[in-house]
Short mmCIF file of C-alpha atoms in Angstrom, two decimals:
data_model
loop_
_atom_site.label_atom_id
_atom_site.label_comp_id
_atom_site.label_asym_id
_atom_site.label_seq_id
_atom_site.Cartn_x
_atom_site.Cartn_y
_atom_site.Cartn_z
CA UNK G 112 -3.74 -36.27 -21.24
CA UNK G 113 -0.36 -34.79 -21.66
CA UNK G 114 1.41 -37.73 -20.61
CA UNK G 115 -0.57 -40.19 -22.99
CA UNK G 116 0.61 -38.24 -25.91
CA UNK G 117 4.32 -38.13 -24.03
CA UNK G 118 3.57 -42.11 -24.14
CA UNK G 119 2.63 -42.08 -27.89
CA UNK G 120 4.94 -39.78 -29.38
CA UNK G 121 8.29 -40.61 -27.30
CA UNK G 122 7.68 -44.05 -25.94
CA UNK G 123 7.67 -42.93 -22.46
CA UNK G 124 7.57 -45.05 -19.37
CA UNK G 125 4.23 -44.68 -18.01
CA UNK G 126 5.77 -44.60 -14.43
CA UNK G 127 7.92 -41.68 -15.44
CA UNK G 128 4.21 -39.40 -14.45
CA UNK G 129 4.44 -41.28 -10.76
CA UNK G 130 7.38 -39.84 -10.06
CA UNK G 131 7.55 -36.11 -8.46
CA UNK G 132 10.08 -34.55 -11.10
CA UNK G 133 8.00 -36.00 -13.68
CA UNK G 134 4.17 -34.53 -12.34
CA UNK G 135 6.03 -31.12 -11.82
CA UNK G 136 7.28 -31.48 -15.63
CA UNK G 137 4.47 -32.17 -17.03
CA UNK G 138 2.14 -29.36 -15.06
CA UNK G 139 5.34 -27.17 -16.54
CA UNK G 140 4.17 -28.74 -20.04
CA UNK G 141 0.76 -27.66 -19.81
CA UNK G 142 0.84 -23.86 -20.49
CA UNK G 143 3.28 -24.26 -23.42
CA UNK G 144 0.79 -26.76 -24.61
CA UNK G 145 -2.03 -24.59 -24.36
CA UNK G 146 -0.44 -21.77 -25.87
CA UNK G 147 0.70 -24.09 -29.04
CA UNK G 148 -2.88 -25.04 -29.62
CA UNK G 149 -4.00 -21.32 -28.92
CA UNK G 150 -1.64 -20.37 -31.94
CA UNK G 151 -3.21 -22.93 -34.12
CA UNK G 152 -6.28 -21.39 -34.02
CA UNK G 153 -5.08 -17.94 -35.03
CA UNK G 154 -4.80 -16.77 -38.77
CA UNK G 155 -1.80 -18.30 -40.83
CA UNK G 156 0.09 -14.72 -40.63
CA UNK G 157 -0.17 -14.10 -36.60
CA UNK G 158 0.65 -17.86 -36.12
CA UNK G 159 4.09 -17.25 -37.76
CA UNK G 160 4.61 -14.24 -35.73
CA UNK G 161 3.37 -15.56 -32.72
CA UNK G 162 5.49 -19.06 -33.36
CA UNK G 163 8.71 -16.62 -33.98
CA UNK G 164 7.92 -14.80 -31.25
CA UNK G 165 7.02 -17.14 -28.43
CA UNK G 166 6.71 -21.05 -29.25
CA UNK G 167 9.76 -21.78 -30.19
CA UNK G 168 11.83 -19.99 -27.73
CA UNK G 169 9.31 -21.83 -25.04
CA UNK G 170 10.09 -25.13 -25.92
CA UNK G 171 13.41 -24.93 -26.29
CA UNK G 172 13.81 -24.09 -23.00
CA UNK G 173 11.70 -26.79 -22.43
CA UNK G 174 14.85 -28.97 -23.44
CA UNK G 175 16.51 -28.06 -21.01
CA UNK G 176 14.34 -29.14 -18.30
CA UNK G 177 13.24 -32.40 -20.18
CA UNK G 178 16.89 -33.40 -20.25
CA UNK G 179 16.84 -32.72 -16.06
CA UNK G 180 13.85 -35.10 -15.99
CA UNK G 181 15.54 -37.56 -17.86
CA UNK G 182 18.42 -37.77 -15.84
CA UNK G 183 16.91 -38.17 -12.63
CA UNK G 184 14.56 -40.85 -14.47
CA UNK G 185 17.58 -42.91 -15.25
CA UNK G 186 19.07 -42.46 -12.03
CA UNK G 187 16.11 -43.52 -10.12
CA UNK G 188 15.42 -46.77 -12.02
CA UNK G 189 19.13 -47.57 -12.42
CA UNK G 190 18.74 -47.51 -16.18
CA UNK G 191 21.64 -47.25 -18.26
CA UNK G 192 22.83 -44.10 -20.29
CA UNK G 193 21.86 -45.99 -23.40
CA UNK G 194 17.79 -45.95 -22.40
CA UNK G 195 16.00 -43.28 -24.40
CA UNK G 196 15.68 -39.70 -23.21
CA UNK G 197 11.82 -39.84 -23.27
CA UNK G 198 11.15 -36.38 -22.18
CA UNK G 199 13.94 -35.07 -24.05
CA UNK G 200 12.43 -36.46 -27.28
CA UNK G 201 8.78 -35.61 -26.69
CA UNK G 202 9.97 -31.60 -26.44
CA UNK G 203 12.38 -32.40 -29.54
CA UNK G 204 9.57 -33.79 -31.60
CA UNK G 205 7.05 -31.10 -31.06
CA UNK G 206 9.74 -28.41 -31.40
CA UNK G 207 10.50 -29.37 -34.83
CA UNK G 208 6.94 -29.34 -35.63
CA UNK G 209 6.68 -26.31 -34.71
CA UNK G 210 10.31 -25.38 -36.99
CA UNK G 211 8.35 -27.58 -39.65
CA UNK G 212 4.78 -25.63 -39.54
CA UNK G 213 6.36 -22.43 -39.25
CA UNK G 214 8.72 -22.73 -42.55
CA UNK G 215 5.33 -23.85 -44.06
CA UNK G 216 3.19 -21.36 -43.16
CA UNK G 217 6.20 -18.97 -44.93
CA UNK G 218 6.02 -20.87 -47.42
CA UNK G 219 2.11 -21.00 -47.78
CA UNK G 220 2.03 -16.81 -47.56
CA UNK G 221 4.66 -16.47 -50.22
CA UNK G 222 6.89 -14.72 -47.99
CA UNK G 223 10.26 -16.63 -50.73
CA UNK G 224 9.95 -14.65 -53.22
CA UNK G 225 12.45 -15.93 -55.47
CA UNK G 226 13.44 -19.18 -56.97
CA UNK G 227 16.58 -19.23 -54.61
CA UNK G 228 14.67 -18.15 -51.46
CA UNK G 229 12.40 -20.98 -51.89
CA UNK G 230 14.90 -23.96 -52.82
CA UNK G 231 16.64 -22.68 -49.26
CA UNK G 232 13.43 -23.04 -47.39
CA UNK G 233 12.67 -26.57 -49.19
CA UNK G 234 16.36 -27.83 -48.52
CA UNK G 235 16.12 -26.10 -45.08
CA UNK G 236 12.51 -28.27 -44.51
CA UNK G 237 14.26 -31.39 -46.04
CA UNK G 238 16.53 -30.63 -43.52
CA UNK G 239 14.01 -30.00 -40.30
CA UNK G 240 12.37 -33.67 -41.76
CA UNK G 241 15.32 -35.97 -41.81
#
């Protein structure tokens, strides 16, 4: 399941689950996973806290290791430094969803109070979008 949505979010190689660094990568996926859609079913206010907290620090060590995967993908096929960084990507996108649903939950509870808080967190969303 988790490497289906890999395939339809990043474009990744379907072969890139056959290969050993790639299974143990995406059982390492799982629990962050679970624990993202975990949050989701919390209340707006402990899903900020918990995102804060938790999530976001999670994935983005997840980068790490998604780059590692990556790199032995490419090596193994004999692909080129230009092919896309599938993994990479994949833990990119949903971290910035995470950035993105976080700044809108604040934004949702009212926690910018003022007119200059708020254009911050809308240029700073603009930002997480582009």
């Amino acid at each position: 399941m988790i490497d289906q949505n890999m395939q339809q979010i990043s474009g990744a190689h379907p072969s890139l689950a056959g290969t050993e660094y790639g299974r143990s990568f995406l059982n390492r996926l799982g629990k962050p996973i679970y624990d993202t859609l975990k949050v989701l079913a919390l209340n707006r206010n402990r899903q900020r806290a918990y995102a804060d907290a938790l999530m976001l620090r999670e994935w983005a060590g997840l980068k790490i290791e998604a780059t590692a995967v990556d790199y032995y993908f490419r090596q193994e096929k004999g692909l080129d430094n230009q092919a896309p960084p599938f993994a990479t990507n994949y833990v990119l996108y949903t971290t910035v969803w995470l950035m993105e649903h976080h700044l809108g939950t604040g934004v949702e509870l009212g926690l910018f109070p003022g007119h200059h808080d708020l254009s911050v967190a809308f240029w700073y969303w603009d930002f997480l979008l582009s």
